C-alpha positions as a Markdown table, in Angstrom:
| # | Residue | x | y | z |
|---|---|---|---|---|
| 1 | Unk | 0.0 | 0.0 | 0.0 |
| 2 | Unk | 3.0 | 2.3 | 1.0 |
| 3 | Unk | 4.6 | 1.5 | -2.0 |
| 4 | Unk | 1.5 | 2.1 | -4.2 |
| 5 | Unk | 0.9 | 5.7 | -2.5 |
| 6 | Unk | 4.5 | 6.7 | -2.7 |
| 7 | Unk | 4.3 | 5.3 | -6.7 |
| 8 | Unk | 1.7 | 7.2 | -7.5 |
| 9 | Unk | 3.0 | 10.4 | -5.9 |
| 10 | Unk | 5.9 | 10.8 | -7.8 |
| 11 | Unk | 5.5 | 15.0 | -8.1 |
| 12 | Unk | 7.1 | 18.1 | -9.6 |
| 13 | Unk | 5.9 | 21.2 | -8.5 |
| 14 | Unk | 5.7 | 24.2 | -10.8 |
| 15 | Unk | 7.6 | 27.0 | -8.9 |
| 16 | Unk | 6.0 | 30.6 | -9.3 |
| 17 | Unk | 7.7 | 33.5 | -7.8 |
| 18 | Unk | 9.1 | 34.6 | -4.6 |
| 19 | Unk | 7.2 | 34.7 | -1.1 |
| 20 | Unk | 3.8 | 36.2 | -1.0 |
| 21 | Unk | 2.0 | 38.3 | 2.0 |
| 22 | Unk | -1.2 | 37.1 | 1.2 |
| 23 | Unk | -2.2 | 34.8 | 4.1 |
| 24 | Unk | -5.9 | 32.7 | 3.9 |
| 25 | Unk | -7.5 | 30.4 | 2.3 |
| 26 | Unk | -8.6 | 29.9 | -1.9 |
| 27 | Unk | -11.4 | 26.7 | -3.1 |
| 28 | Unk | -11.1 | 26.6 | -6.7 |
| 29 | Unk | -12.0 | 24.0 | -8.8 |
| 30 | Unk | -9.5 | 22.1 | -11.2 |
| 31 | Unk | -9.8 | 19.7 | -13.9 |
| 32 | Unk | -7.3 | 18.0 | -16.5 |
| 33 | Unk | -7.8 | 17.2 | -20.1 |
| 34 | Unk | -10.7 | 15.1 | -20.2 |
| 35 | Unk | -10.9 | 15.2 | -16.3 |
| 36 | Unk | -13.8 | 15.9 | -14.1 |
| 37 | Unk | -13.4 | 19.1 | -12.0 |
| 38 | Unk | -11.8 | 18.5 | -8.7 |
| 39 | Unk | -12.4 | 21.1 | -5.5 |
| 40 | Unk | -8.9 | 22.0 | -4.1 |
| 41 | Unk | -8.6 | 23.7 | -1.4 |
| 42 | Unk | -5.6 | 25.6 | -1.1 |
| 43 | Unk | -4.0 | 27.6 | 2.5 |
| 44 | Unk | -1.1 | 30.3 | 2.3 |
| 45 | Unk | 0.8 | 31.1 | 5.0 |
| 46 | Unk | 4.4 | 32.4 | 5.5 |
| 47 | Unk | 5.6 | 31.3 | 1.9 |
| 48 | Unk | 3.9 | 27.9 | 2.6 |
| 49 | Unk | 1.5 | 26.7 | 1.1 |
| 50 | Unk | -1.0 | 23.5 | 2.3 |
| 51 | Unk | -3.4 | 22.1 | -0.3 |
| 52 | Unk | -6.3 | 19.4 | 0.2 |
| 53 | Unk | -8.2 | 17.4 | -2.1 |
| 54 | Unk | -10.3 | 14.2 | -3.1 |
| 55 | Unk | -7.8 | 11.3 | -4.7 |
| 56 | Unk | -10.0 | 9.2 | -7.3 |
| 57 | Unk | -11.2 | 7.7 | -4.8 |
| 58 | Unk | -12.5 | 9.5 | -2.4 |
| 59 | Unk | -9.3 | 9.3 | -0.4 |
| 60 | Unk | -7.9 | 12.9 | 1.3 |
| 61 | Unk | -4.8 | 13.5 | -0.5 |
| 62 | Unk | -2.5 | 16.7 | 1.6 |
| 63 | Unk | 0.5 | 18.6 | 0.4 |
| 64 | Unk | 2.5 | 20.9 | 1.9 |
| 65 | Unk | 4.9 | 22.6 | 0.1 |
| 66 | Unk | 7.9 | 25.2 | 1.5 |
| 67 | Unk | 9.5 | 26.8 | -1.6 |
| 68 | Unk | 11.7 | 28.4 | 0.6 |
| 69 | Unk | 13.4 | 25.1 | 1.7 |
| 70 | Unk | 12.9 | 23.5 | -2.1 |
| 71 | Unk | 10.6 | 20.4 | -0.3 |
| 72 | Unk | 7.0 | 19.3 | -0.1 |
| 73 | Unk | 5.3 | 16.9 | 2.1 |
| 74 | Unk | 2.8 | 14.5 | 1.4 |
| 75 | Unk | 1.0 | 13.0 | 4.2 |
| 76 | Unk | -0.5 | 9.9 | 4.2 |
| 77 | Unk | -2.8 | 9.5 | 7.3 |
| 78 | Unk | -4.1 | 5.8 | 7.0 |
| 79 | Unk | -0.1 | 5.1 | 7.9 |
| 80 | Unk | 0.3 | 8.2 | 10.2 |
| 81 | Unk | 3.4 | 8.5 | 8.2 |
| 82 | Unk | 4.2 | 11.2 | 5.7 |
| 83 | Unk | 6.9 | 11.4 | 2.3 |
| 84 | Unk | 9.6 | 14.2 | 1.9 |
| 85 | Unk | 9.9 | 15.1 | -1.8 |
| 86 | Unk | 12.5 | 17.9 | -3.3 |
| 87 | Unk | 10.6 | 20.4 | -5.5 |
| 88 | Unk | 11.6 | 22.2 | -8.4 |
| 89 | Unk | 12.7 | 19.6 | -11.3 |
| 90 | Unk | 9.8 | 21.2 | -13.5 |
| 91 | Unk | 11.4 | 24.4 | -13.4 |
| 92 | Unk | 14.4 | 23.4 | -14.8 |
| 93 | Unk | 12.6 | 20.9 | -17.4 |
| 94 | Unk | 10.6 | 24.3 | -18.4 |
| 95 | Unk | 14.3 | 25.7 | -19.1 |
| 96 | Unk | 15.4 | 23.9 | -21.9 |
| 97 | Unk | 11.9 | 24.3 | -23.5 |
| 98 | Unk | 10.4 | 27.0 | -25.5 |
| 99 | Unk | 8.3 | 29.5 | -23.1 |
| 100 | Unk | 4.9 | 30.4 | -23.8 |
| 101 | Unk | 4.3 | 33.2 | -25.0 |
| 102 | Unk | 1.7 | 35.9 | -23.3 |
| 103 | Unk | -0.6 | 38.8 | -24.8 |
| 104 | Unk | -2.7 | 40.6 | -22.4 |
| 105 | Unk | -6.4 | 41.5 | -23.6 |
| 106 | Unk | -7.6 | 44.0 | -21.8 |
| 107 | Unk | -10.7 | 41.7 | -20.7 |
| 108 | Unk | -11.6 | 41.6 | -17.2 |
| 109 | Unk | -13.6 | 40.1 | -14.9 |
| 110 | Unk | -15.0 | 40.1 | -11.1 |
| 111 | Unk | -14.1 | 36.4 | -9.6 |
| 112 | Unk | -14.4 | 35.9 | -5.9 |
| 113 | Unk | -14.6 | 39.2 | -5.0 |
| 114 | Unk | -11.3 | 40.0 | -6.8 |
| 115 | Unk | -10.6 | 41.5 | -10.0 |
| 116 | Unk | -8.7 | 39.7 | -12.9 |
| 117 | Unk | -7.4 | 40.8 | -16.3 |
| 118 | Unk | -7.1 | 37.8 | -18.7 |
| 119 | Unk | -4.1 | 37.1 | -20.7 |
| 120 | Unk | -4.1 | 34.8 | -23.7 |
| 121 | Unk | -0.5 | 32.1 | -22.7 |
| 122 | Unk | -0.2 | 30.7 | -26.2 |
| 123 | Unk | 2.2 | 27.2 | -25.9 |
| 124 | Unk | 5.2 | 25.7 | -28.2 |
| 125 | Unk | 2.6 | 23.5 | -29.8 |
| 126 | Unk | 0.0 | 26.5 | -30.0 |
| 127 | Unk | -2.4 | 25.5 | -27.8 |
| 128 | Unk | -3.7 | 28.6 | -25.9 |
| 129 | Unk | -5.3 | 29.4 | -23.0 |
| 130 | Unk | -7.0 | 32.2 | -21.5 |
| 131 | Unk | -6.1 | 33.1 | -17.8 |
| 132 | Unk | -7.8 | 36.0 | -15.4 |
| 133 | Unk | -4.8 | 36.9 | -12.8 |
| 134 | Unk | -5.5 | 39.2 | -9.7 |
| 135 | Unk | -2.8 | 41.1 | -7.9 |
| 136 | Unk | -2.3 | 40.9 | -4.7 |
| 137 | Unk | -2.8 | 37.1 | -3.7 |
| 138 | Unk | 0.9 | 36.0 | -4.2 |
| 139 | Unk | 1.8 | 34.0 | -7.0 |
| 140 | Unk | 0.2 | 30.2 | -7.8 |
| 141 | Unk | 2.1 | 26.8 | -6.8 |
| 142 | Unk | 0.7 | 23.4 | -7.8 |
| 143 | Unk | 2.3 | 20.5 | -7.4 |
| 144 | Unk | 1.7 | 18.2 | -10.4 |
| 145 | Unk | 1.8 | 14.4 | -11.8 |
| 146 | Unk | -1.0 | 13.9 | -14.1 |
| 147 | Unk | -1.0 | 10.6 | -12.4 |
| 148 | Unk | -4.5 | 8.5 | -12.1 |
| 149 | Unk | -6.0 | 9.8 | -8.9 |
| 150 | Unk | -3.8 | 12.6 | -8.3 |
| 151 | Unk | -3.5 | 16.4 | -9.2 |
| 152 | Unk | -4.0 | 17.6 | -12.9 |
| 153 | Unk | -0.9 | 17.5 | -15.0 |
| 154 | Unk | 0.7 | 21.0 | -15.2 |
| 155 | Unk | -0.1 | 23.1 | -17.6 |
| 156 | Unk | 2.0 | 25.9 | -20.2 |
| 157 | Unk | 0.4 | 28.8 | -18.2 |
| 158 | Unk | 1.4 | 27.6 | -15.0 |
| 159 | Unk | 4.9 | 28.1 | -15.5 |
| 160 | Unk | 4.4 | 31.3 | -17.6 |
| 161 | Unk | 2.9 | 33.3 | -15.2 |
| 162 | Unk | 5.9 | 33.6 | -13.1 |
| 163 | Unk | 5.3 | 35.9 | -9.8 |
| 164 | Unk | 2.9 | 37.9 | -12.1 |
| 165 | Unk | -0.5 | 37.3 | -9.9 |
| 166 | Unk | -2.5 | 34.0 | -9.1 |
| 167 | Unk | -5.2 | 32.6 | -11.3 |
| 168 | Unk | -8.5 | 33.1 | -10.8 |
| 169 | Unk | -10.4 | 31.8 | -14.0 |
| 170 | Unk | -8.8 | 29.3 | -16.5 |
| 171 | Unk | -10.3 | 29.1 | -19.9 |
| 172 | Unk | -8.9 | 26.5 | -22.8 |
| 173 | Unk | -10.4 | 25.4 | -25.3 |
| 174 | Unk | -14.0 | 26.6 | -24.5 |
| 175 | Unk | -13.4 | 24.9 | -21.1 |
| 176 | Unk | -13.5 | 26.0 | -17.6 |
| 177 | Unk | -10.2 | 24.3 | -16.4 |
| 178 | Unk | -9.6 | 26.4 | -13.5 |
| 179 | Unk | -11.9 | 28.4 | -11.3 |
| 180 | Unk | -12.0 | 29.9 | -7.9 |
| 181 | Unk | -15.0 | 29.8 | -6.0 |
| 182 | Unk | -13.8 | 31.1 | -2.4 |
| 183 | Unk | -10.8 | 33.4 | -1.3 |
| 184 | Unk | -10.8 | 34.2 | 2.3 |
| 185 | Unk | -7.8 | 36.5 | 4.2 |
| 186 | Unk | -7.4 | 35.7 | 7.9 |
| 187 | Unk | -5.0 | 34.1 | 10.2 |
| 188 | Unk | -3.7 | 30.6 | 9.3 |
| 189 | Unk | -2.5 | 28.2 | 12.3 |
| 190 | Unk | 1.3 | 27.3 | 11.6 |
| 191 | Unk | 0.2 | 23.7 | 12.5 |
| 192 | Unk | -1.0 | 23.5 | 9.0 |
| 193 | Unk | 1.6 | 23.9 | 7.4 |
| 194 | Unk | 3.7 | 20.6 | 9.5 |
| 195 | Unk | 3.7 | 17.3 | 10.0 |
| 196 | Unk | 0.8 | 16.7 | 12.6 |
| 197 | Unk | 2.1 | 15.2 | 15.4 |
| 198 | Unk | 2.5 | 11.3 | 15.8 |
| 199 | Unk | 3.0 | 11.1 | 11.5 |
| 200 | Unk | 6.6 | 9.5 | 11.2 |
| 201 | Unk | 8.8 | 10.4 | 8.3 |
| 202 | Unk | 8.9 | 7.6 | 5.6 |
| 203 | Unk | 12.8 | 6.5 | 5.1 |
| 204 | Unk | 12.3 | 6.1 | 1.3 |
| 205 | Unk | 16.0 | 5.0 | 1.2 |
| 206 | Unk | 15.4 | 2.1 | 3.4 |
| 207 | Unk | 12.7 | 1.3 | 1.7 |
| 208 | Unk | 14.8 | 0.8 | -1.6 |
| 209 | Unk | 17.5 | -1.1 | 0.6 |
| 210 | Unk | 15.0 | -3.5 | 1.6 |
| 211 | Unk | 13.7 | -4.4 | -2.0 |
| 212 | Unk | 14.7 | -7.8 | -2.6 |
């Protein structure tokens, strides 16, 4: 089972900008090509940054990410143990690759109680999509695998955005990908954003040692 989890959560994570000042909580909903939308719910506090969502199925999947220290944490409560994973492969992947390009449209739009202008983040292949960023929240992380049952595969406009503002509306193809529903400012508890107590850290190198 341990093995299957830590298989299937084999993440990158998309690395936007610096630290942000924006401290609360975001629900938005995500979906992948051909994917059902998802409800995420996504905490900021201190540079940190906790998200939450249903695995396919109907498991509680948890991240915690700290750009700061170039790690994320996934827990895995049924073992009361959680996984230590560097972050930040993706960005240099996204290096040796074309970026997409970006055209701002003037458009905007009320989501959430924030205001967003859309951009149009056209890809390498020419796929484009049209995005509504706010100022003010910070800039978006999302850790990603395209993996059956965990989050959507990362996208062109993830990486484009850079510290530029956070996503509030995602539009490709005629398709909602991206949307938030719910962003709240107040006072986090730093608990979130750690290992709750009793989780053990898995030893993934013992793990390998002890493969036959």
């Amino acid at each position: 089972m341990i093995r299957r989890t830590a298989s299937a959560l084999v993440l990158s994570a998309t690395v936007l900008g610096a630290q942000s000042p924006f401290e609360g909580s975001i629900v938005m909903n995500m979906a992948g090509d051909g994917g059902k939308p998802r409800e995420v719910s996504y905490f900021v506090r201190g540079g940190k940054i906790r998200m939450e969502m249903a695995g396919a199925r109907g498991e509680q999947m948890t991240m915690i990410m700290n750009p700061a220290a170039k790690e994320m944490l996934i827990l895995m409560p049924a073992q009361k143990m959680y996984m230590v994973q560097a972050i930040g492969a993706a960005v240099d992947a996204a290096a040796t690759s074309k970026p997409p390009t970006i055209a701002r449209t003037g458009k905007t739009e009320t989501i959430a109680g924030y205001k967003c202008e859309y951009v149009k983040v056209t890809a390498e292949d020419g796929i484009s999509s049209d995005v509504c960023v706010a100022k003010g929240i910070g800039a978006f992380r999302m850790p990603s695998s395209g993996a059956r049952g965990g989050p959507p595969k990362a996208e062109p406009w993830q990486g484009a955005l850079g510290d530029g503002g956070f996503p509030l509306k995602v539009v490709k193809g005629g398709k909602v990908m991206h949307e938030v529903t719910k962003l709240e400012k107040k006072t986090l508890d730093a608990a979130q954003f750690e290992p709750p107590e009793g989780f053990r850290k898995m030893d993934m190198g013992g793990m390998m040692r002890r493969r036959p």
